[in-house]
Every structure is written in structure tokens, then in C-alpha cells.
Coordinates of C-alpha atoms and ligand atoms in Angstrom, one line a residue:
M1432 CA -34.1 13.2 -12.1
A1433 CA -31.8 10.8 -14.3
H1434 CA -29.7 8.6 -12.5
R1435 CA -26.2 6.9 -13.6
Q1436 CA -25.0 4.0 -11.5
E1437 CA -21.4 3.6 -12.6
I1438 CA -18.6 6.4 -12.6
R1439 CA -17.0 6.9 -15.9
F1440 CA -13.6 8.6 -16.5
L1441 CA -10.4 8.3 -18.9
L1442 CA -7.5 6.7 -16.9
N1443 CA -4.2 7.5 -19.6
D1444 CA -5.9 6.5 -22.9
R1445 CA -8.6 4.4 -22.0
Q1446 CA -12.5 5.0 -20.2
V1447 CA -13.4 3.5 -17.4
A1448 CA -16.7 2.4 -15.8
I1449 CA -17.0 1.1 -12.4
G1450 CA -20.3 0.9 -10.3
D1451 CA -19.3 -1.3 -7.7
I1452 CA -17.3 1.2 -5.3
G1453 CA -17.8 2.7 -2.4
A1454 CA -17.3 6.5 -1.0
S1455 CA -14.2 5.8 0.5
D1456 CA -12.4 3.9 -2.0
T1457 CA -8.9 6.1 -3.2
L1458 CA -8.2 6.6 -6.7
L1459 CA -4.8 5.4 -5.2
D1460 CA -5.9 1.9 -4.6
H1461 CA -8.0 1.8 -7.7
L1462 CA -4.5 2.7 -9.6
R1463 CA -2.1 0.3 -7.9
L1464 CA -4.7 -2.5 -6.5
T1465 CA -7.4 -2.8 -9.5
A1466 CA -5.2 -0.9 -12.7
A1467 CA -1.8 -2.5 -11.8
L1468 CA -0.6 1.0 -12.4
T1469 CA 2.0 0.7 -9.6
G1470 CA 4.2 3.7 -10.7
T1471 CA 2.3 6.0 -8.4
K1472 CA 3.3 5.3 -5.0
E1473 CA 1.9 5.1 -1.5
G1474 CA 4.0 6.9 0.9
C1475 CA 2.0 8.6 4.0
A1476 CA -1.5 8.0 2.7
E1477 CA -2.4 11.7 4.2
G1478 CA -1.5 14.3 1.4
D1479 CA 2.1 15.2 2.5
C1480 CA 4.8 13.2 0.9
G1481 CA 4.0 13.8 -3.0
A1482 CA 4.7 10.3 -4.1
C1483 CA 0.7 9.5 -5.0
T1484 CA 0.9 12.7 -7.2
V1485 CA -1.1 11.9 -10.6
L1486 CA -2.6 14.6 -13.0
V1487 CA -6.2 15.1 -12.9
G1488 CA -8.1 16.9 -16.2
R1489 CA -11.4 18.0 -15.7
L1490 CA -13.7 20.6 -18.0
R1491 CA -14.4 23.9 -16.5
D1492 CA -16.7 26.4 -18.6
G1493 CA -15.9 23.4 -21.0
V1494 CA -12.2 24.1 -20.4
L1495 CA -9.7 20.7 -19.9
R1496 CA -7.7 22.0 -17.3
Y1497 CA -4.8 19.4 -15.8
Q1498 CA -3.6 19.8 -12.1
P1499 CA -1.9 17.4 -9.8
V1500 CA -3.2 16.2 -7.1
N1501 CA -2.5 13.4 -4.3
A1502 CA -4.3 10.2 -5.4
C1503 CA -4.2 9.0 -1.7
I1504 CA -6.5 11.2 -0.3
R1505 CA -8.3 11.9 -3.6
F1506 CA -11.6 9.3 -3.7
L1507 CA -12.3 7.1 -6.8
A1508 CA -15.9 8.5 -7.2
S1509 CA -14.6 12.2 -7.7
V1510 CA -12.7 11.6 -10.8
D1511 CA -16.1 11.0 -12.8
A1512 CA -15.8 12.7 -16.0
C1513 CA -12.2 13.6 -15.7
H1514 CA -9.4 12.3 -17.3
V1515 CA -6.6 10.8 -14.9
V1516 CA -3.1 10.8 -15.6
T1517 CA 0.0 8.6 -14.3
V1518 CA 3.6 8.4 -14.6
E1519 CA 3.0 5.2 -16.9
H1520 CA 1.5 7.5 -19.5
L1521 CA 4.5 10.1 -19.9
R1522 CA 5.6 9.6 -23.3
A1523 CA 9.2 9.6 -25.1
G1524 CA 10.5 12.8 -26.2
E1525 CA 11.1 14.0 -29.8
G1526 CA 14.3 12.2 -29.8
G1527 CA 12.7 8.8 -28.4
G1528 CA 13.8 7.5 -24.7
L1529 CA 12.1 9.0 -21.7
H1530 CA 9.7 12.1 -21.2
P1531 CA 11.8 15.3 -21.4
V1532 CA 10.9 16.0 -17.4
Q1533 CA 12.2 12.4 -16.7
Q1534 CA 15.7 12.6 -18.6
A1535 CA 16.2 16.1 -17.1
M1536 CA 15.9 14.5 -13.9
V1537 CA 17.9 11.3 -14.9
D1538 CA 21.1 13.7 -16.3
H1539 CA 20.6 16.0 -13.4
H1540 CA 20.7 13.1 -10.9
G1541 CA 17.6 14.2 -9.3
S1542 CA 17.1 10.4 -8.1
Q1543 CA 18.3 8.1 -5.8
C1544 CA 16.3 5.3 -3.8
G1545 CA 13.5 6.5 -6.8
F1546 CA 10.4 6.4 -4.0
C1547 CA 9.5 9.5 -4.4
T1548 CA 10.3 10.2 -8.1
P1549 CA 7.5 9.2 -9.9
G1550 CA 5.6 11.9 -7.7
I1551 CA 8.1 14.6 -8.3
V1552 CA 8.3 13.9 -12.0
M1553 CA 4.4 14.1 -12.2
A1554 CA 4.8 17.6 -10.3
L1555 CA 7.5 18.6 -12.6
Y1556 CA 5.5 17.5 -15.7
A1557 CA 2.6 19.8 -14.3
L1558 CA 4.9 22.6 -13.6
W1559 CA 6.6 22.0 -17.2
M1560 CA 3.2 21.7 -18.8
Q1561 CA 2.2 25.4 -17.3
T1562 CA 5.4 27.2 -17.3
P1563 CA 8.3 25.4 -19.2
E1564 CA 10.7 28.2 -18.1
P1565 CA 10.1 28.5 -14.3
T1566 CA 11.9 30.6 -11.8
R1567 CA 13.5 29.0 -9.0
H1568 CA 10.4 30.7 -6.7
Q1569 CA 7.9 29.0 -9.3
I1570 CA 9.9 25.3 -8.9
E1571 CA 10.0 25.4 -5.1
T1572 CA 6.3 26.2 -5.0
A1573 CA 5.2 23.3 -7.5
L1574 CA 7.8 21.1 -5.1
Q1575 CA 6.2 22.4 -2.2
G1576 CA 4.1 19.0 -1.5
N1577 CA 6.8 16.5 -2.5
L1578 CA 9.1 15.2 0.1
C1579 CA 12.4 13.4 -1.1
R1580 CA 14.5 12.2 1.9
C1581 CA 17.6 10.9 0.1
T1582 CA 18.6 12.8 -2.9
G1583 CA 18.3 16.8 -1.5
Y1584 CA 16.3 19.1 -3.8
A1585 CA 19.4 20.6 -5.3
P1586 CA 19.5 18.2 -8.0
I1587 CA 16.0 18.0 -8.7
I1588 CA 15.6 21.9 -9.3
R1589 CA 18.2 21.8 -11.3
A1590 CA 16.2 18.9 -13.8
A1591 CA 13.1 21.4 -13.2
E1592 CA 15.5 24.1 -14.8
A1593 CA 16.5 22.2 -17.6
A1594 CA 13.8 20.3 -18.5
A1595 CA 12.9 23.2 -21.0
R1596 CA 15.6 22.3 -23.0
Y1597 CA 14.6 18.6 -23.5
G1598 CA 11.6 19.0 -25.3
T1599 CA 8.3 21.6 -25.5
P1600 CA 5.0 20.8 -24.3
A1601 CA 3.4 22.1 -27.4
T1602 CA 4.1 18.6 -29.2
D1603 CA 3.5 16.7 -25.5
P1604 CA 0.2 14.0 -25.8
L1605 CA -2.0 16.4 -23.4
N1606 CA -1.3 18.9 -25.8
T1607 CA -1.7 17.2 -29.3
E1608 CA -4.5 15.2 -27.8
R1609 CA -6.1 17.9 -25.8
E1610 CA -9.1 18.6 -28.5
A1611 CA -10.1 14.7 -28.7
V1612 CA -9.9 14.3 -25.1
T1613 CA -12.1 17.2 -24.4
A1614 CA -14.8 15.5 -26.6
R1615 CA -14.5 12.5 -24.7
L1616 CA -14.6 14.1 -21.6
A1617 CA -17.5 16.0 -22.6
A1618 CA -19.3 13.0 -24.1
L1619 CA -19.1 12.0 -20.2
Q1620 CA -20.8 14.5 -18.6
D1621 CA -24.4 13.7 -18.9
G1622 CA -25.8 15.8 -16.1
H1623 CA -27.1 12.6 -14.2
R1624 CA -27.1 12.1 -10.4
V1625 CA -24.7 9.7 -10.0
E1626 CA -24.9 7.1 -7.0
V1627 CA -22.6 4.3 -6.6
A1628 CA -22.2 1.7 -3.9
R1629 CA -20.2 -1.1 -2.5
D1630 CA -22.1 -3.0 0.1
D1631 CA -23.3 -0.2 2.6
D1632 CA -20.5 2.3 1.4
R1633 CA -22.6 5.0 -0.8
A1634 CA -21.6 7.7 -2.8
I1635 CA -23.8 10.4 -4.2
L1636 CA -22.9 13.1 -7.0
P1637 CA -25.3 15.5 -7.1
A1638 CA -26.3 16.7 -10.8
S1639 CA -26.4 20.5 -9.8
V1640 CA -26.0 22.5 -7.0
D1641 CA -29.9 22.6 -6.6
D1642 CA -29.4 18.8 -6.4
L1643 CA -27.1 19.3 -3.6
A1644 CA -29.5 21.1 -1.7
A1645 CA -32.2 18.4 -2.0
M1646 CA -29.6 15.3 -1.3
L1647 CA -28.4 16.9 1.7
L1648 CA -32.2 17.5 2.8
E1649 CA -32.9 13.9 2.3
H1650 CA -29.7 12.9 3.7
P1651 CA -29.2 15.8 6.2
A1652 CA -26.0 13.6 8.4
A1653 CA -24.3 12.5 5.0
T1654 CA -20.8 13.6 5.1
V1655 CA -20.2 16.1 2.3
V1656 CA -17.3 15.8 0.6
A1657 CA -15.7 18.6 -1.2
G1658 CA -11.9 18.5 -2.1
A1659 CA -11.2 15.2 0.9
T1660 CA -8.0 17.1 1.9
D1661 CA -9.6 16.5 5.3
V1662 CA -12.1 14.0 4.8
G1663 CA -9.7 11.7 2.9
L1664 CA -7.4 11.5 5.8
W1665 CA -10.8 10.8 8.3
V1666 CA -10.6 7.3 5.8
T1667 CA -7.2 6.7 5.6
K1668 CA -5.8 7.2 8.9
H1669 CA -9.2 7.1 11.2
F1670 CA -10.7 4.3 9.3
R1671 CA -14.1 6.5 9.4
D1672 CA -17.3 5.5 8.1
I1673 CA -18.3 8.9 5.4
S1674 CA -21.1 7.0 3.9
P1675 CA -23.2 8.3 2.4
A1676 CA -21.5 10.8 1.0
V1677 CA -22.0 13.4 -1.3
F1678 CA -19.6 15.0 -3.4
T1679 CA -19.4 18.7 -4.8
G1680 CA -15.8 18.8 -6.3
H1681 CA -17.6 18.2 -9.8
L1682 CA -20.2 21.1 -9.5
E1683 CA -19.3 24.2 -11.1
G1684 CA -22.1 25.9 -9.7
L1685 CA -20.5 25.9 -6.7
Q1686 CA -16.9 27.1 -7.9
Q1687 CA -17.9 30.4 -9.5
I1688 CA -16.0 33.2 -8.6
E1689 CA -17.3 37.0 -9.0
V1690 CA -15.8 40.1 -8.8
G1691 CA -18.2 42.8 -8.3
D1692 CA -18.8 46.7 -7.5
T1693 CA -18.4 46.2 -3.7
A1694 CA -17.8 42.4 -3.3
M1695 CA -16.2 39.5 -4.3
R1696 CA -18.2 36.0 -4.2
I1697 CA -16.4 32.5 -4.1
G1698 CA -18.4 29.5 -4.3
A1699 CA -17.5 27.2 -1.6
G1700 CA -16.2 24.7 -3.7
A1701 CA -13.5 27.1 -5.2
S1702 CA -10.1 25.7 -4.7
Y1703 CA -6.9 27.4 -3.3
T1704 CA -5.6 27.5 -6.7
D1705 CA -9.0 29.1 -8.0
C1706 CA -8.8 32.2 -5.5
E1707 CA -5.3 32.9 -6.4
A1708 CA -5.5 34.9 -9.2
M1709 CA -8.4 37.0 -7.5
L1710 CA -6.8 37.6 -4.1
A1711 CA -3.4 38.1 -5.8
A1712 CA -5.1 41.3 -8.0
E1713 CA -7.3 42.9 -5.2
Y1714 CA -5.0 41.9 -2.1
P1715 CA -1.6 41.5 -2.9
N1716 CA -0.1 41.3 0.4
L1717 CA -2.1 38.4 1.0
T1718 CA -0.1 35.9 -2.0
E1719 CA 2.6 34.8 0.2
Y1720 CA 0.7 33.8 3.0
W1721 CA -1.8 31.8 0.5
N1722 CA 0.9 30.0 -1.1
R1723 CA 1.9 28.7 2.0
I1724 CA -1.3 27.1 2.7
A1725 CA -0.6 23.0 2.2
G1726 CA 1.2 22.4 -1.1
W1727 CA 0.3 22.6 -4.6
Q1728 CA -1.2 19.3 -4.9
V1729 CA -3.6 20.1 -1.8
R1730 CA -4.2 23.4 -3.2
N1731 CA -5.4 22.2 -6.3
M1732 CA -8.0 20.2 -4.3
G1733 CA -8.8 21.7 -1.2
T1734 CA -11.6 24.3 -0.9
V1735 CA -12.1 27.6 0.8
G1736 CA -15.5 26.3 1.7
G1737 CA -14.2 22.9 3.4
N1738 CA -11.5 25.0 5.1
I1739 CA -14.1 26.9 7.0
A1740 CA -16.6 24.4 7.5
N1741 CA -14.0 22.0 9.2
G1742 CA -13.9 24.4 11.9
S1743 CA -10.5 24.0 12.9
P1744 CA -9.1 26.5 15.3
I1745 CA -5.8 26.6 12.8
G1746 CA -7.5 26.7 9.4
D1747 CA -5.4 29.4 7.4
T1748 CA -8.4 31.1 5.9
P1749 CA -10.6 32.0 8.6
P1750 CA -8.7 34.5 10.0
V1751 CA -7.8 36.1 7.0
L1752 CA -11.5 35.9 5.5
I1753 CA -12.6 37.2 9.2
A1754 CA -10.2 40.2 9.3
L1755 CA -11.3 41.4 5.1
G1756 CA -15.0 41.5 6.9
A1757 CA -16.0 38.1 5.1
E1758 CA -19.5 36.7 5.4
I1759 CA -20.9 33.1 4.2
V1760 CA -24.2 32.4 2.7
L1761 CA -25.7 29.2 4.3
R1762 CA -28.3 27.3 2.2
R1763 CA -30.6 24.3 3.7
G1764 CA -33.1 23.5 0.8
E1765 CA -34.4 26.6 -0.8
A1766 CA -33.5 28.6 2.2
R1767 CA -30.7 30.8 2.5
R1768 CA -29.2 33.2 5.4
S1769 CA -26.0 35.4 5.5
L1770 CA -23.9 35.1 8.5
A1771 CA -20.7 37.0 9.2
L1772 CA -17.8 34.3 9.4
E1773 CA -16.7 35.0 12.9
D1774 CA -20.0 34.2 14.2
F1775 CA -19.8 30.7 12.1
F1776 CA -17.1 29.8 14.8
I1777 CA -19.3 29.1 18.1
D1778 CA -16.8 26.6 19.9
Y1779 CA -14.2 24.4 19.5
G1780 CA -15.5 21.9 17.2
K1781 CA -18.9 23.5 17.1
Q1782 CA -20.1 25.5 14.5
D1783 CA -23.3 27.6 13.4
R1784 CA -24.3 25.2 10.8
A1785 CA -27.6 23.2 11.1
P1786 CA -28.2 19.6 9.6
G1787 CA -28.7 19.1 5.9
E1788 CA -27.2 23.1 5.6
F1789 CA -24.3 23.8 3.2
I1790 CA -21.6 26.3 3.0
E1791 CA -22.8 28.2 -0.7
Q1792 CA -20.6 31.2 -0.8
I1793 CA -18.1 33.3 0.9
I1794 CA -18.7 37.1 0.3
I1795 CA -15.3 39.2 0.3
P1796 CA -15.6 43.1 0.7
R1797 CA -13.3 44.9 -2.1
R1798 CA -10.4 46.5 -1.1
A1799 CA -11.2 50.1 0.2
N1800 CA -8.8 53.2 0.3
G1801 CA -6.4 53.9 2.9
T1802 CA -6.3 50.1 4.4
H1803 CA -3.4 48.3 5.3
H1804 CA -3.6 44.4 5.1
A1805 CA -1.1 41.4 5.9
A1806 CA -1.4 37.9 7.0
Y1807 CA 1.3 35.6 8.5
K1808 CA 1.7 32.5 9.3
V1809 CA 4.1 31.0 11.7
S1810 CA 4.8 27.3 11.5
K1811 CA 7.5 25.0 12.3
R1812 CA 8.3 24.2 8.4
R1813 CA 8.3 26.8 6.2
D1814 CA 6.2 24.6 3.2
D1815 CA 3.4 22.0 3.6
D1816 CA 2.9 22.7 7.4
I1817 CA -0.2 23.7 9.9
S1818 CA 0.3 26.9 11.4
S1819 CA 1.3 27.2 15.2
V1820 CA -0.2 30.9 14.8
A1821 CA -1.8 33.0 11.9
A1822 CA -2.8 36.6 12.1
A1823 CA -4.5 38.5 9.7
F1824 CA -4.7 42.4 10.0
N1825 CA -6.8 44.8 8.1
V1826 CA -6.3 48.5 9.4
T1827 CA -7.8 51.5 7.8
V1828 CA -6.1 55.0 8.3
A1829 CA -6.6 58.4 7.8
E1830 CA -5.0 61.3 7.9
G1831 CA -2.6 59.6 10.4
T1832 CA -5.0 58.3 12.8
V1833 CA -6.1 54.4 12.5
T1834 CA -10.0 54.6 12.0
A1835 CA -10.8 51.3 11.8
A1836 CA -9.3 47.7 12.5
R1837 CA -10.0 43.9 12.2
I1838 CA -7.3 41.8 13.3
A1839 CA -8.1 38.2 13.6
F1840 CA -6.1 35.0 14.7
G1841 CA -5.7 31.2 14.5
G1842 CA -4.1 28.7 16.7
M1843 CA -4.6 31.5 19.6
A1844 CA -8.3 30.2 20.9
G1845 CA -10.4 27.0 20.6
I1846 CA -11.6 29.0 17.1
P1847 CA -10.3 31.3 14.8
K1848 CA -11.3 34.8 16.6
R1849 CA -11.1 38.6 16.3
A1850 CA -8.6 40.2 18.9
K1851 CA -10.9 42.6 19.9
A1852 CA -9.1 44.1 22.6
A1853 CA -6.2 44.9 20.7
E1854 CA -8.4 46.6 17.9
A1855 CA -9.9 48.9 20.7
A1856 CA -6.6 50.0 21.8
I1857 CA -5.7 51.2 17.7
V1858 CA -8.9 52.5 16.7
G1859 CA -9.2 56.4 17.1
A1860 CA -5.1 56.2 18.1
A1861 CA -2.3 57.7 16.0
W1862 CA -0.9 55.3 13.0
S1863 CA 2.4 54.8 14.5
E1864 CA 4.8 51.7 16.2
A1865 CA 3.8 52.8 19.6
T1866 CA 0.1 52.3 19.1
L1867 CA 0.9 48.6 17.7
L1868 CA 2.9 48.1 20.4
T1869 CA 0.0 49.0 22.9
A1870 CA -2.1 46.9 20.9
A1871 CA 0.1 43.9 21.2
A1872 CA 0.2 44.3 24.9
S1873 CA -3.5 43.9 25.3
L1874 CA -3.2 40.6 23.6
D1875 CA -3.8 39.1 27.1
D1876 CA -7.0 40.4 27.4
D1877 CA -8.1 38.6 23.9
F1878 CA -6.4 35.3 24.1
A1879 CA -5.1 32.5 26.7
P1880 CA -4.1 30.0 24.0
L1881 CA -2.9 26.6 24.5
T1882 CA 0.4 24.7 24.8
D1883 CA 0.1 21.8 22.5
W1884 CA 2.8 19.5 20.7
R1885 CA 3.1 22.5 17.9
A1886 CA 4.0 25.1 20.2
S1887 CA 3.7 26.5 23.8
S1888 CA 1.2 29.0 25.2
E1889 CA 3.9 31.3 25.8
Y1890 CA 5.7 31.3 22.6
R1891 CA 2.2 31.9 20.8
M1892 CA 1.4 35.0 23.0
Q1893 CA 5.2 36.2 22.1
V1894 CA 4.8 35.5 18.2
A1895 CA 1.4 36.8 18.4
R1896 CA 2.8 39.9 19.7
N1897 CA 5.8 40.3 17.4
L1898 CA 3.3 40.2 14.3
F1899 CA 2.1 43.6 15.6
R1900 CA 5.8 44.8 15.3
R1901 CA 5.9 43.3 11.8
F1902 CA 2.9 44.6 10.7
W1903 CA 4.2 48.1 11.7
L1904 CA 7.7 47.5 10.2
E1905 CA 6.4 46.3 6.9
Q1906 CA 2.9 48.7 6.5
G1907 CA 4.1 51.5 8.6
A1908 CA 7.3 52.4 8.8
G1909 CA 7.3 54.2 5.6
D1910 CA 8.6 51.2 3.0
A1911 CA 5.4 49.2 2.6
A1912 CA 7.0 47.2 -0.1
A1913 CA 9.6 45.7 2.1
R1914 CA 8.6 42.7 3.4
L1915 CA 10.4 41.2 6.0
S1916 CA 11.6 37.5 4.8
A1917 CA 9.1 34.9 6.3
Ligands
FAD3305 C1 -1.0 17.6 3.6 C2 -2.1 18.6 3.7 C3 -1.9 19.7 4.4 C4 -3.0 21.0 4.8 N1 -2.2 22.3 5.0 C5 -3.2 23.2 5.2 C6 -2.7 24.3 5.5 O1 -1.3 24.6 5.5 N2 -3.6 25.2 5.7 C7 -4.8 24.8 6.1 O2 -5.4 25.5 6.7 N3 -5.6 23.7 6.5 C8 -4.3 22.7 5.4 N4 -4.7 21.3 5.5 C9 -6.3 20.9 5.7 C10 -7.1 21.2 4.2 O3 -6.4 21.3 3.0 C11 -8.3 22.2 4.2 O4 -8.9 22.2 5.6 C12 -9.2 22.2 3.2 O5 -9.5 23.6 3.1 C13 -10.4 21.6 3.3 O6 -11.4 21.5 2.1 P1 -11.6 20.4 1.0 O7 -12.2 20.7 -0.1 O8 -10.4 19.4 1.0 O9 -12.6 19.7 2.2 P2 -13.2 18.7 2.7 O10 -12.1 17.4 3.2 O11 -13.8 18.0 1.7 O12 -14.1 18.7 3.8 C14 -13.7 19.1 5.1 C15 -15.2 19.6 5.9 O13 -15.7 20.5 5.4 C16 -16.9 19.8 5.3 N5 -17.8 20.7 4.0 C17 -16.8 20.8 2.6 N6 -17.2 21.6 1.9 C18 -18.9 22.1 2.7 C19 -19.7 22.9 2.4 N7 -19.6 23.5 1.0 N8 -20.7 22.9 3.2 C20 -20.8 22.7 4.3 N9 -19.6 21.5 4.6 C21 -18.6 21.6 3.6 C22 -16.9 18.9 5.0 O14 -17.9 17.8 5.3 C23 -15.9 18.1 5.9 O15 -16.3 18.4 7.4 C24 -4.2 20.4 4.8 C25 -4.3 19.1 4.4 C26 -3.5 18.3 4.1 C27 -3.8 17.1 3.5
FES3306 S1 1.2 8.9 -0.2 FE1 1.8 10.8 0.7 S2 1.1 12.0 -0.4 FE2 -0.5 10.7 -1.3
FES3307 S1 15.2 9.7 -4.0 FE1 14.7 8.6 -2.2 S2 13.3 9.8 -1.4 FE2 13.7 10.9 -3.3

């Protein structure tokens, strides 16, 4: 296996090669402390505030795609063969002066103290490149991961609405130089395994999924790093040693999404954003829920496999995937096994994963006729917040009778878990409000939720029961299109 002992990437318009880096070095520290690109700010260092937003461009199937990400929890090693674009790289619009998005922010008074502004400009830049004339909803979605504590959002939203009048993405350098940058990135993708280290802090970027399997056999205690939206915080908040870390975010073989006749197969390394279109086409009722996971930047980095593997009782994908009847494929070396996702979660902090094993795929059944689906997230803040309670329903109805039900909750137990007593109360009964309310009443047999700083036990139980009523109002009461506002 050919090795390389440095990472190579494009930073704005220059190529960078670095060998002396550890697994835990962040992109933000490199930008600010080494490259002296201090336009990118550090606010929270945990992916919440968006002050550190940069664009990262990567080739996927040969196509260059830029996404806004949080540099504070993005490890430097993971930008190998990428194009990192910081706020300093924004160029003047056609009339000179500032970039169109920056000028719109100035003219619409979108900045006061200015600390959040570079991050907001980068998020709006990414939106403008993707959707020059966005709807209000698209703007709000793009800004989910950016906090501004002094301007207020109305002027920023007005700037986003106006940006298209200041210039067109067609003449932006990220488009006019796309071919040249694609060629430079293609030249950086040499198919080598990359190993870099500073002292004992080691990062390995396997050359392929097979190489990942081999590396994890060799280093069974290694930290797998996918999007780093959990692992990043282990470093920036808890100062944990993650070495040796085996990175997976560059492995296209782990990001494939295939829609087959009976099932959809998602590579464990597919990000939330990667899965969005496929889910929207198959399970449109889940779109709103999906878009309430974290903010845009984190959804571009965070993977479904990482959300499952971290085993959190309040991860948002497990309840939905369990309700849909998903399975996962675990791989150790060349050996693979399939497992119903619900069986992966054994107890709080304990999952059915052997040392050296990794999640390779998630398999979700295609939608069946006569099924009703919904997923709900209840959190203190609407955007960019962790669930107090999450619920997912998948109920099959034939001729007015419920013939099958899978209902799963997050935040109600030490693991994401099915509500089996509630399911039993539904199956075989009439598809009616009374049936769902009976099921809601039986939740006491399924769960005894904890009280913590997010919610009390009583609140969680009451909310969980109420979601059965909501499910009926949206799915059973006649007008399934009428979704209640969150
Ligand atoms: C600001 C912010 C907001 C967030 N909001 C939400 C939210 O609303 N809902 C929510 O559910 N989560 C949220 N999260 C948590 C996080 O985004 C998710 O858990 C994410 O899906 C983790 O995926 P990742 O690829 O970033 O995993 P990583 O951080 O790279 O890894 C997470 C864990 O999974 C392991 N791992 C990763 N991939 C594999 C694999 N293929 N096989 C085996 N192990 C693997 C890692 O070793 C680690 O233990 C948020 C995080 C941040 C920073
Ligand atoms: S510094 Fe707050 S998201 Fe990165
Ligand atoms: S302008 Fe001050 S935080 Fe946004």
C-alpha cells in the first residue's frame, strides 16, 4: 500500500502541504494561528454559533461540490484533497468593492459588532451560490447554524433576499475557476493511504473502505472519525486524546446511496445532507424533522453512521430509522453481519459493536402501500438544538384496521427504543383517534423517562402522549396534508 506522510489541500488560491500535524489539530486553529487568516472567528468551538464557517470543496464522483462547515470542529487532517475557502477569498462584485453578499449585508445593516458576520457571510455565500434567489424558508434553513446576538436576524434575512441583485454566481470565481480547481484537486487524489503525526498524536486516512477495515483490525482501539461533529467536541471541550484516529470522511465508498426495489442502502459515511433528497422522495413527511437536525453546517459534516455509532439516547436518526425497520451492516475485516438497528442499542453507553468493527451500511425498507409516517422533534429551541423527546411513527392501515405498527422514541429511555406496549395496543384495532389515545395511555408500560436539565420526566411523558394525538390529527383525521406547525 502506497503511503503519504503529509496532507495536501488548496487554501483559497494556494496549495498547502503539511506533515507535522496531529489528529486533534483543527482547521480553525490552522487558519487563525498558522495561516494568519483571522477573518474566520472562534465563538463557541463546538459547532453551534457558526462564526467559524468556511466552505470546503471536495470532488465527489469527479464533481466539485462546496459546502459550508464549521472549521472549529473540523479536523485539519480531514481536508486532505479539499479546497478550503475562507472569507478572505471573497472577491469584489462586477462594480468593484465588496463581494455581492458582503455589499448586501452592508446596505441592509446586517452587522453590528461584526463578530458573527464573517460566518454569516460565508453561510449566505454558500446559499447564494446554490440558490441565488432563495425563499424565506431557504434563508432560515441556511442560517440555522449561525448565531447573531446583537443585530437580530431581520436585516440579515433582508440582505440574503437582496444578494441576487448585487451579482450573479455565474461570474463568481468559485464558478469561473471550477475547472481549474477540479483539475488541481484531482491531482491531489493519489489513492494513497495518508498517515500524519505530531509526537504521539496520529491520524490515518485509509485509501479505501477495504483499507479502513484493515486499519481497524490493526488498530482496534482507534477512534473512527467521520464528520467529527461529536468527536470534534471530545477534543475542543473535553481535551480527549483521540489518537490514533482513523478518518473516513474522504471515503466515497462509504457514502454511496442506492435505491433498490425493496430497500434503500445508505453508506454509513453519508452525511445528513447527502441523504436529504432520497428521504424527501421516499418519505416526504420526514423532511421537516431531518432539517431540524443541528444546523446546515453540521448537517453537511455529520453522518448517519456517526449518529448511530455514538449510541446517544437523544440522537435524532435512530428513532426514525428504527420505526422504518432499518438494519445496519457491521464489518470487521472481511466479515460482515446484519443487525436490526434496534438491537444495536443494548444499554446506555453500550452498543453491539466489537473492537475493530465499524458500521458500513444502513438499509431502510422502501415505503409500503397503506403506511402512515411521521417524525416529531421536541426541543427547547426550534433550530439547532438537541431533542428533549423525539418520536417516529410507521403505521400500516388496511380497510380501516391497523395491521402493523412501529413506533420509536428518543429521550424517553437510556437508549432509542420502540414503544412495544403502545404498538400492541394499536395493532388489530380500528384506525381511529380513540385507538391512538389508548396507545398513548399505555406508554407507562414502555418508558419511565429521566428528569434532566432538558426536561422533566413528567414533561417527557406528557409530550410523548400528545404526539400520538398529533399523529392522528395529521395522518388520520382526514386531511393528511395539513401538518400542524412545529
Ligand atoms: C452544533 C451541533 C448540533 C447537533 N445537533 C444534533 C441534533 O439536532 N440531533 C442529533 O441527533 N445530533 C446532533 N448533533 C450531534 C452530531 O451531529 C451527530 O451525532 C452526528 O450524526 C455524528 O456524526 P459524525 O459523522 O459527525 O460522527 P463523528 O463525530 O465522526 O463520530 C461519532 C461517533 O461515531 C463513531 N463512528 C463514526 N462513524 C462510524 C462508523 N462508520 N462505524 C463505527 N463508528 C463510527 C465515532 O468513532 C464516534 O464514536 C449535533 C452536533 C453539533 C456539533
Ligand atoms: S466557533 Fe462556534 S461554530 Fe465554530
Ligand atoms: S453582529 Fe454582533 S453578534 Fe452578530
